[in-house]
Amino acid sequence: MRTPHKRAVGFFKEAFSSALIAPIIFIFIYGGIFFLIRGSAPTPHELTEHFASLYSRYGYEIIFFGSMLEGLVLINFVVPGATAVILGAIFARTGQVDLNLVILAASCGAIVGYTMDYFLGRFGFGKIIDRFGFSSALNRAKVQIDRSAIKTFSLGFIHPNLGSLTALAAGTLKMAFKKFFPKMAVITFAWFTIWGISIFILGEIFLELISRYFFVVIFLTLIFWMGSLLVDSKKR
């Protein structure tokens, strides 16, 4: 029998495994479009400059909609919304956007996404998601919410992939919206504030890694992602 700790670990691993690869796919697609337009592959420095220019014009819109899509169940596994938010905090360090507004836009976007997940669960979407292979993660979220909603929310909304399943589970359990929404909103804002400030402080280091060691970071991320899938397949 699995202990609550093991169930929680399994829930986290299932939610994060698909999220790791989405930003890489997005970057490769962006690089491919850049190659088709210009006829040559962009350098890491050029990619950084392009994103910086994009954020100086449409940063808050990108962050809001990226965070909202990342907060929507199923969609979040193919949309690199977390990457959009991370880049927002990084570029706040270099002055393209304001950190306070980055945190506000990211929080509001996620809250909208989670609210939609809640109502999807409340109106029966939880049964449909079972067909996509997420029944075990959703059921574990339900069990944890039944045991302690505040503890589950405190960890469940640490990342949008987890948050979407947590919100869907709360809706499926018919948790009262007046109890769900305030807890979800406060915890979501708190986590985005923590992550935003942390990334902002380390912003120059992130930019250095992206501009100088971009392909090394991509390679290590792919290795880590493939390794986690291999370990999971052996356990099954």
PDB file of C-alpha atoms in Angstrom:
ATOM      1  CA  MET A   1       0.000   0.000   0.000  1.00  0.00           C
ATOM      2  CA  ARG A   2       1.341   3.420  -0.943  1.00  0.00           C
ATOM      3  CA  THR A   3       1.927   5.894   1.856  1.00  0.00           C
ATOM      4  CA  PRO A   4       0.581   9.480   1.612  1.00  0.00           C
ATOM      5  CA  HIS A   5       4.170  10.656   1.048  1.00  0.00           C
ATOM      6  CA  LYS A   6       4.645   8.301  -1.902  1.00  0.00           C
ATOM      7  CA  ARG A   7       1.285   9.312  -3.350  1.00  0.00           C
ATOM      8  CA  ALA A   8       2.265  12.969  -3.131  1.00  0.00           C
ATOM      9  CA  VAL A   9       5.625  12.289  -4.794  1.00  0.00           C
ATOM     10  CA  GLY A  10       3.915  10.351  -7.574  1.00  0.00           C
ATOM     11  CA  PHE A  11       1.451  13.195  -8.105  1.00  0.00           C
ATOM     12  CA  PHE A  12       4.287  15.701  -8.433  1.00  0.00           C
ATOM     13  CA  LYS A  13       6.271  13.502 -10.850  1.00  0.00           C
ATOM     14  CA  GLU A  14       3.308  12.908 -13.147  1.00  0.00           C
ATOM     15  CA  ALA A  15       2.498  16.606 -13.316  1.00  0.00           C
ATOM     16  CA  PHE A  16       6.061  17.747 -13.943  1.00  0.00           C
ATOM     17  CA  SER A  17       7.237  15.089 -16.412  1.00  0.00           C
ATOM     18  CA  SER A  18       5.380  16.486 -19.436  1.00  0.00           C
ATOM     19  CA  ALA A  19       6.050  20.092 -18.445  1.00  0.00           C
ATOM     20  CA  LEU A  20       9.815  19.696 -18.776  1.00  0.00           C
ATOM     21  CA  ILE A  21       9.750  19.085 -22.506  1.00  0.00           C
ATOM     22  CA  ALA A  22       7.201  21.757 -23.540  1.00  0.00           C
ATOM     23  CA  PRO A  23       9.602  24.761 -23.329  1.00  0.00           C
ATOM     24  CA  ILE A  24      12.212  22.905 -25.393  1.00  0.00           C
ATOM     25  CA  ILE A  25       9.673  22.096 -28.107  1.00  0.00           C
ATOM     26  CA  PHE A  26       8.577  25.754 -28.110  1.00  0.00           C
ATOM     27  CA  ILE A  27      12.179  26.971 -28.489  1.00  0.00           C
ATOM     28  CA  PHE A  28      12.866  24.572 -31.349  1.00  0.00           C
ATOM     29  CA  ILE A  29       9.678  25.656 -33.149  1.00  0.00           C
ATOM     30  CA  TYR A  30      10.640  29.305 -32.663  1.00  0.00           C
ATOM     31  CA  GLY A  31      14.145  28.577 -33.920  1.00  0.00           C
ATOM     32  CA  GLY A  32      12.708  26.722 -36.940  1.00  0.00           C
ATOM     33  CA  ILE A  33      10.496  29.675 -37.879  1.00  0.00           C
ATOM     34  CA  PHE A  34      13.484  31.993 -37.466  1.00  0.00           C
ATOM     35  CA  PHE A  35      15.526  29.717 -39.763  1.00  0.00           C
ATOM     36  CA  LEU A  36      12.827  29.666 -42.450  1.00  0.00           C
ATOM     37  CA  ILE A  37      12.532  33.469 -42.419  1.00  0.00           C
ATOM     38  CA  ARG A  38      16.233  34.334 -42.291  1.00  0.00           C
ATOM     39  CA  GLY A  39      17.820  31.225 -43.794  1.00  0.00           C
ATOM     40  CA  SER A  40      20.134  30.513 -40.852  1.00  0.00           C
ATOM     41  CA  ALA A  41      19.768  29.235 -37.318  1.00  0.00           C
ATOM     42  CA  PRO A  42      19.635  31.888 -34.559  1.00  0.00           C
ATOM     43  CA  THR A  43      22.437  32.044 -32.015  1.00  0.00           C
ATOM     44  CA  PRO A  44      21.582  31.913 -28.284  1.00  0.00           C
ATOM     45  CA  HIS A  45      22.436  35.635 -28.053  1.00  0.00           C
ATOM     46  CA  GLU A  46      20.060  36.446 -30.927  1.00  0.00           C
ATOM     47  CA  LEU A  47      17.282  34.394 -29.313  1.00  0.00           C
ATOM     48  CA  THR A  48      17.743  36.333 -26.080  1.00  0.00           C
ATOM     49  CA  GLU A  49      17.583  39.677 -27.908  1.00  0.00           C
ATOM     50  CA  HIS A  50      14.450  38.665 -29.818  1.00  0.00           C
ATOM     51  CA  PHE A  51      12.641  37.608 -26.658  1.00  0.00           C
ATOM     52  CA  ALA A  52      13.750  40.772 -24.857  1.00  0.00           C
ATOM     53  CA  SER A  53      12.352  42.911 -27.682  1.00  0.00           C
ATOM     54  CA  LEU A  54       9.117  40.901 -27.671  1.00  0.00           C
ATOM     55  CA  TYR A  55       8.668  41.356 -23.926  1.00  0.00           C
ATOM     56  CA  SER A  56       9.342  45.083 -24.067  1.00  0.00           C
ATOM     57  CA  ARG A  57       6.298  45.402 -26.377  1.00  0.00           C
ATOM     58  CA  TYR A  58       3.868  42.682 -25.331  1.00  0.00           C
ATOM     59  CA  GLY A  59       5.365  41.305 -22.113  1.00  0.00           C
ATOM     60  CA  TYR A  60       2.364  41.544 -19.793  1.00  0.00           C
ATOM     61  CA  GLU A  61      -0.039  40.123 -22.371  1.00  0.00           C
ATOM     62  CA  ILE A  62       2.315  37.198 -23.034  1.00  0.00           C
ATOM     63  CA  ILE A  63       2.693  36.539 -19.307  1.00  0.00           C
ATOM     64  CA  PHE A  64      -1.048  36.709 -18.577  1.00  0.00           C
ATOM     65  CA  PHE A  65      -2.176  34.448 -21.412  1.00  0.00           C
ATOM     66  CA  GLY A  66       0.810  32.126 -20.994  1.00  0.00           C
ATOM     67  CA  SER A  67       0.002  31.719 -17.300  1.00  0.00           C
ATOM     68  CA  MET A  68      -3.701  31.239 -18.014  1.00  0.00           C
ATOM     69  CA  LEU A  69      -3.066  28.537 -20.628  1.00  0.00           C
ATOM     70  CA  GLU A  70      -0.563  26.864 -18.328  1.00  0.00           C
ATOM     71  CA  GLY A  71      -3.294  26.772 -15.698  1.00  0.00           C
ATOM     72  CA  LEU A  72      -5.771  24.962 -17.957  1.00  0.00           C
ATOM     73  CA  VAL A  73      -5.837  21.199 -17.564  1.00  0.00           C
ATOM     74  CA  LEU A  74      -4.495  19.167 -20.534  1.00  0.00           C
ATOM     75  CA  ILE A  75      -3.632  22.326 -22.500  1.00  0.00           C
ATOM     76  CA  ASN A  76      -0.843  23.098 -20.036  1.00  0.00           C
ATOM     77  CA  PHE A  77       1.140  20.022 -21.063  1.00  0.00           C
ATOM     78  CA  VAL A  78       1.706  21.423 -24.557  1.00  0.00           C
ATOM     79  CA  VAL A  79       1.822  25.168 -23.823  1.00  0.00           C
ATOM     80  CA  PRO A  80       5.064  26.490 -22.255  1.00  0.00           C
ATOM     81  CA  GLY A  81       3.271  29.080 -20.126  1.00  0.00           C
ATOM     82  CA  ALA A  82       5.694  28.689 -17.216  1.00  0.00           C
ATOM     83  CA  THR A  83       8.511  29.569 -19.592  1.00  0.00           C
ATOM     84  CA  ALA A  84       6.703  32.798 -20.512  1.00  0.00           C
ATOM     85  CA  VAL A  85       6.407  33.724 -16.833  1.00  0.00           C
ATOM     86  CA  ILE A  86      10.037  32.828 -16.084  1.00  0.00           C
ATOM     87  CA  LEU A  87      11.243  34.950 -18.995  1.00  0.00           C
ATOM     88  CA  GLY A  88       9.071  37.784 -17.690  1.00  0.00           C
ATOM     89  CA  ALA A  89      10.844  37.711 -14.320  1.00  0.00           C
ATOM     90  CA  ILE A  90      14.224  37.483 -16.050  1.00  0.00           C
ATOM     91  CA  PHE A  91      13.528  40.442 -18.325  1.00  0.00           C
ATOM     92  CA  ALA A  92      12.213  42.416 -15.358  1.00  0.00           C
ATOM     93  CA  ARG A  93      15.807  42.276 -14.185  1.00  0.00           C
ATOM     94  CA  THR A  94      16.985  43.944 -17.394  1.00  0.00           C
ATOM     95  CA  GLY A  95      14.179  46.531 -17.438  1.00  0.00           C
ATOM     96  CA  GLN A  96      11.926  45.298 -20.249  1.00  0.00           C
ATOM     97  CA  VAL A  97       9.031  44.805 -17.816  1.00  0.00           C
ATOM     98  CA  ASP A  98       8.203  45.663 -14.192  1.00  0.00           C
ATOM     99  CA  LEU A  99       8.464  42.808 -11.677  1.00  0.00           C
ATOM    100  CA  ASN A 100       5.351  43.835  -9.721  1.00  0.00           C
ATOM    101  CA  LEU A 101       3.252  43.776 -12.873  1.00  0.00           C
ATOM    102  CA  VAL A 102       4.848  40.508 -13.973  1.00  0.00           C
ATOM    103  CA  ILE A 103       3.766  38.845 -10.713  1.00  0.00           C
ATOM    104  CA  LEU A 104       0.290  40.405 -10.950  1.00  0.00           C
ATOM    105  CA  ALA A 105      -0.212  39.359 -14.587  1.00  0.00           C
ATOM    106  CA  ALA A 106       1.056  35.823 -13.941  1.00  0.00           C
ATOM    107  CA  SER A 107      -1.098  35.413 -10.831  1.00  0.00           C
ATOM    108  CA  CYS A 108      -4.254  36.729 -12.503  1.00  0.00           C
ATOM    109  CA  GLY A 109      -3.713  34.499 -15.540  1.00  0.00           C
ATOM    110  CA  ALA A 110      -3.250  31.402 -13.392  1.00  0.00           C
ATOM    111  CA  ILE A 111      -6.259  32.259 -11.222  1.00  0.00           C
ATOM    112  CA  VAL A 112      -8.454  32.537 -14.336  1.00  0.00           C
ATOM    113  CA  GLY A 113      -7.137  29.180 -15.582  1.00  0.00           C
ATOM    114  CA  TYR A 114      -7.671  27.436 -12.242  1.00  0.00           C
ATOM    115  CA  THR A 115     -11.184  28.851 -11.956  1.00  0.00           C
ATOM    116  CA  MET A 116     -12.034  27.392 -15.354  1.00  0.00           C
ATOM    117  CA  ASP A 117     -10.561  24.035 -14.255  1.00  0.00           C
ATOM    118  CA  TYR A 118     -12.721  24.116 -11.122  1.00  0.00           C
ATOM    119  CA  PHE A 119     -15.917  24.573 -13.108  1.00  0.00           C
ATOM    120  CA  LEU A 120     -14.850  21.954 -15.655  1.00  0.00           C
ATOM    121  CA  GLY A 121     -14.499  19.499 -12.780  1.00  0.00           C
ATOM    122  CA  ARG A 122     -17.781  20.588 -11.228  1.00  0.00           C
ATOM    123  CA  PHE A 123     -19.630  19.945 -14.497  1.00  0.00           C
ATOM    124  CA  GLY A 124     -18.190  16.491 -15.158  1.00  0.00           C
ATOM    125  CA  PHE A 125     -14.963  17.049 -17.094  1.00  0.00           C
ATOM    126  CA  GLY A 126     -13.147  14.876 -14.539  1.00  0.00           C
ATOM    127  CA  LYS A 127     -14.740  11.809 -16.146  1.00  0.00           C
ATOM    128  CA  ILE A 128     -13.462  12.829 -19.563  1.00  0.00           C
ATOM    129  CA  ILE A 129      -9.892  13.386 -18.359  1.00  0.00           C
ATOM    130  CA  ASP A 130      -9.774   9.763 -17.174  1.00  0.00           C
ATOM    131  CA  ARG A 131      -9.565   8.762 -20.830  1.00  0.00           C
ATOM    132  CA  PHE A 132      -6.310  10.716 -21.219  1.00  0.00           C
ATOM    133  CA  GLY A 133      -4.506   8.659 -18.579  1.00  0.00           C
ATOM    134  CA  PHE A 134      -4.655  11.145 -15.711  1.00  0.00           C
ATOM    135  CA  SER A 135      -7.170   9.282 -13.565  1.00  0.00           C
ATOM    136  CA  SER A 136      -4.578   8.178 -10.987  1.00  0.00           C
ATOM    137  CA  ALA A 137      -3.193  11.702 -10.510  1.00  0.00           C
ATOM    138  CA  LEU A 138      -6.694  13.163 -10.308  1.00  0.00           C
ATOM    139  CA  ASN A 139      -7.844  10.550  -7.798  1.00  0.00           C
ATOM    140  CA  ARG A 140      -4.801  11.184  -5.604  1.00  0.00           C
ATOM    141  CA  ALA A 141      -5.577  14.903  -5.675  1.00  0.00           C
ATOM    142  CA  LYS A 142      -9.143  14.159  -4.569  1.00  0.00           C
ATOM    143  CA  VAL A 143      -7.937  12.016  -1.673  1.00  0.00           C
ATOM    144  CA  GLN A 144      -5.503  14.684  -0.513  1.00  0.00           C
ATOM    145  CA  ILE A 145      -8.136  17.447  -0.719  1.00  0.00           C
ATOM    146  CA  ASP A 146     -10.535  15.290   1.311  1.00  0.00           C
ATOM    147  CA  ARG A 147      -7.868  14.870   3.998  1.00  0.00           C
ATOM    148  CA  SER A 148      -6.670  18.461   4.150  1.00  0.00           C
ATOM    149  CA  ALA A 149      -7.641  21.063   1.582  1.00  0.00           C
ATOM    150  CA  ILE A 150      -5.323  23.766   2.897  1.00  0.00           C
ATOM    151  CA  LYS A 151      -2.250  21.494   2.877  1.00  0.00           C
ATOM    152  CA  THR A 152      -3.077  20.176  -0.585  1.00  0.00           C
ATOM    153  CA  PHE A 153      -3.637  23.693  -1.927  1.00  0.00           C
ATOM    154  CA  SER A 154      -0.402  24.941  -0.348  1.00  0.00           C
ATOM    155  CA  LEU A 155       1.630  22.444  -2.385  1.00  0.00           C
ATOM    156  CA  GLY A 156      -0.826  21.873  -5.224  1.00  0.00           C
ATOM    157  CA  PHE A 157      -0.584  25.417  -6.545  1.00  0.00           C
ATOM    158  CA  ILE A 158       3.200  25.560  -6.432  1.00  0.00           C
ATOM    159  CA  HIS A 159       3.215  24.980 -10.221  1.00  0.00           C
ATOM    160  CA  PRO A 160       0.474  25.403 -12.865  1.00  0.00           C
ATOM    161  CA  ASN A 161       0.572  21.747 -13.964  1.00  0.00           C
ATOM    162  CA  LEU A 162      -0.156  20.683 -10.409  1.00  0.00           C
ATOM    163  CA  GLY A 163      -2.563  23.550  -9.858  1.00  0.00           C
ATOM    164  CA  SER A 164      -4.764  22.619 -12.808  1.00  0.00           C
ATOM    165  CA  LEU A 165      -5.252  19.069 -11.511  1.00  0.00           C
ATOM    166  CA  THR A 166      -5.825  20.331  -7.974  1.00  0.00           C
ATOM    167  CA  ALA A 167      -8.469  22.806  -9.151  1.00  0.00           C
ATOM    168  CA  LEU A 168     -10.118  20.158 -11.333  1.00  0.00           C
ATOM    169  CA  ALA A 169     -10.197  17.764  -8.380  1.00  0.00           C
ATOM    170  CA  ALA A 170     -11.750  20.434  -6.134  1.00  0.00           C
ATOM    171  CA  GLY A 171     -14.486  20.995  -8.708  1.00  0.00           C
ATOM    172  CA  THR A 172     -15.067  17.269  -9.156  1.00  0.00           C
ATOM    173  CA  LEU A 173     -15.535  16.937  -5.387  1.00  0.00           C
ATOM    174  CA  LYS A 174     -18.124  19.756  -5.561  1.00  0.00           C
ATOM    175  CA  MET A 175     -16.102  21.840  -3.116  1.00  0.00           C
ATOM    176  CA  ALA A 176     -17.940  25.106  -2.422  1.00  0.00           C
ATOM    177  CA  PHE A 177     -16.625  27.849  -4.717  1.00  0.00           C
ATOM    178  CA  LYS A 178     -16.593  30.377  -1.846  1.00  0.00           C
ATOM    179  CA  LYS A 179     -14.176  28.055  -0.032  1.00  0.00           C
ATOM    180  CA  PHE A 180     -12.125  27.140  -3.107  1.00  0.00           C
ATOM    181  CA  PHE A 181     -11.553  30.532  -4.699  1.00  0.00           C
ATOM    182  CA  PRO A 182     -10.109  32.586  -1.806  1.00  0.00           C
ATOM    183  CA  LYS A 183      -7.665  29.829  -0.779  1.00  0.00           C
ATOM    184  CA  MET A 184      -6.625  29.198  -4.370  1.00  0.00           C
ATOM    185  CA  ALA A 185      -6.184  32.899  -5.190  1.00  0.00           C
ATOM    186  CA  VAL A 186      -4.121  33.757  -2.100  1.00  0.00           C
ATOM    187  CA  ILE A 187      -1.863  30.689  -2.403  1.00  0.00           C
ATOM    188  CA  THR A 188      -1.397  31.204  -6.148  1.00  0.00           C
ATOM    189  CA  PHE A 189      -0.395  34.825  -5.655  1.00  0.00           C
ATOM    190  CA  ALA A 190       1.968  33.835  -2.842  1.00  0.00           C
ATOM    191  CA  TRP A 191       3.736  31.195  -4.945  1.00  0.00           C
ATOM    192  CA  PHE A 192       4.073  33.480  -7.985  1.00  0.00           C
ATOM    193  CA  THR A 193       5.502  36.159  -5.723  1.00  0.00           C
ATOM    194  CA  ILE A 194       8.063  33.720  -4.316  1.00  0.00           C
ATOM    195  CA  TRP A 195       9.032  32.367  -7.722  1.00  0.00           C
ATOM    196  CA  GLY A 196       9.029  35.808  -9.349  1.00  0.00           C
ATOM    197  CA  ILE A 197      11.318  37.370  -6.749  1.00  0.00           C
ATOM    198  CA  SER A 198      13.620  34.327  -6.750  1.00  0.00           C
ATOM    199  CA  ILE A 199      13.994  34.341 -10.539  1.00  0.00           C
ATOM    200  CA  PHE A 200      14.378  38.125 -10.556  1.00  0.00           C
ATOM    201  CA  ILE A 201      17.282  37.886  -8.075  1.00  0.00           C
ATOM    202  CA  LEU A 202      18.942  35.224 -10.222  1.00  0.00           C
ATOM    203  CA  GLY A 203      17.954  36.924 -13.494  1.00  0.00           C
ATOM    204  CA  GLU A 204      21.481  37.784 -14.633  1.00  0.00           C
ATOM    205  CA  ILE A 205      22.647  34.238 -13.977  1.00  0.00           C
ATOM    206  CA  PHE A 206      19.754  32.857 -16.035  1.00  0.00           C
ATOM    207  CA  LEU A 207      20.561  35.219 -18.913  1.00  0.00           C
ATOM    208  CA  GLU A 208      24.206  34.190 -18.745  1.00  0.00           C
ATOM    209  CA  LEU A 209      23.255  30.522 -18.911  1.00  0.00           C
ATOM    210  CA  ILE A 210      20.872  31.100 -21.809  1.00  0.00           C
ATOM    211  CA  SER A 211      23.262  33.240 -23.853  1.00  0.00           C
ATOM    212  CA  ARG A 212      26.443  31.225 -23.238  1.00  0.00           C
ATOM    213  CA  TYR A 213      25.397  27.694 -22.401  1.00  0.00           C
ATOM    214  CA  PHE A 214      22.033  27.432 -24.122  1.00  0.00           C
ATOM    215  CA  PHE A 215      22.627  24.086 -25.853  1.00  0.00           C
ATOM    216  CA  VAL A 216      24.219  22.589 -22.738  1.00  0.00           C
ATOM    217  CA  VAL A 217      21.130  23.517 -20.694  1.00  0.00           C
ATOM    218  CA  ILE A 218      18.843  22.031 -23.366  1.00  0.00           C
ATOM    219  CA  PHE A 219      20.907  18.834 -23.469  1.00  0.00           C
ATOM    220  CA  LEU A 220      20.908  18.408 -19.680  1.00  0.00           C
ATOM    221  CA  THR A 221      17.154  19.065 -19.504  1.00  0.00           C
ATOM    222  CA  LEU A 222      16.489  16.424 -22.164  1.00  0.00           C
ATOM    223  CA  ILE A 223      18.694  13.917 -20.352  1.00  0.00           C
ATOM    224  CA  PHE A 224      16.896  14.581 -17.068  1.00  0.00           C
ATOM    225  CA  TRP A 225      13.475  14.285 -18.719  1.00  0.00           C
ATOM    226  CA  MET A 226      14.321  11.058 -20.553  1.00  0.00           C
ATOM    227  CA  GLY A 227      15.872   9.629 -17.383  1.00  0.00           C
ATOM    228  CA  SER A 228      12.709  10.322 -15.374  1.00  0.00           C
ATOM    229  CA  LEU A 229      10.599   8.617 -18.052  1.00  0.00           C
ATOM    230  CA  LEU A 230      12.931   5.601 -18.049  1.00  0.00           C
ATOM    231  CA  VAL A 231      12.737   5.271 -14.266  1.00  0.00           C
ATOM    232  CA  ASP A 232       8.940   5.523 -14.340  1.00  0.00           C
ATOM    233  CA  SER A 233       8.676   2.882 -17.101  1.00  0.00           C
ATOM    234  CA  LYS A 234      10.824   0.450 -15.087  1.00  0.00           C
ATOM    235  CA  LYS A 235       8.690   0.948 -11.983  1.00  0.00           C
ATOM    236  CA  ARG A 236       5.561   0.139 -13.945  1.00  0.00           C
TER     237      ARG A 236
END
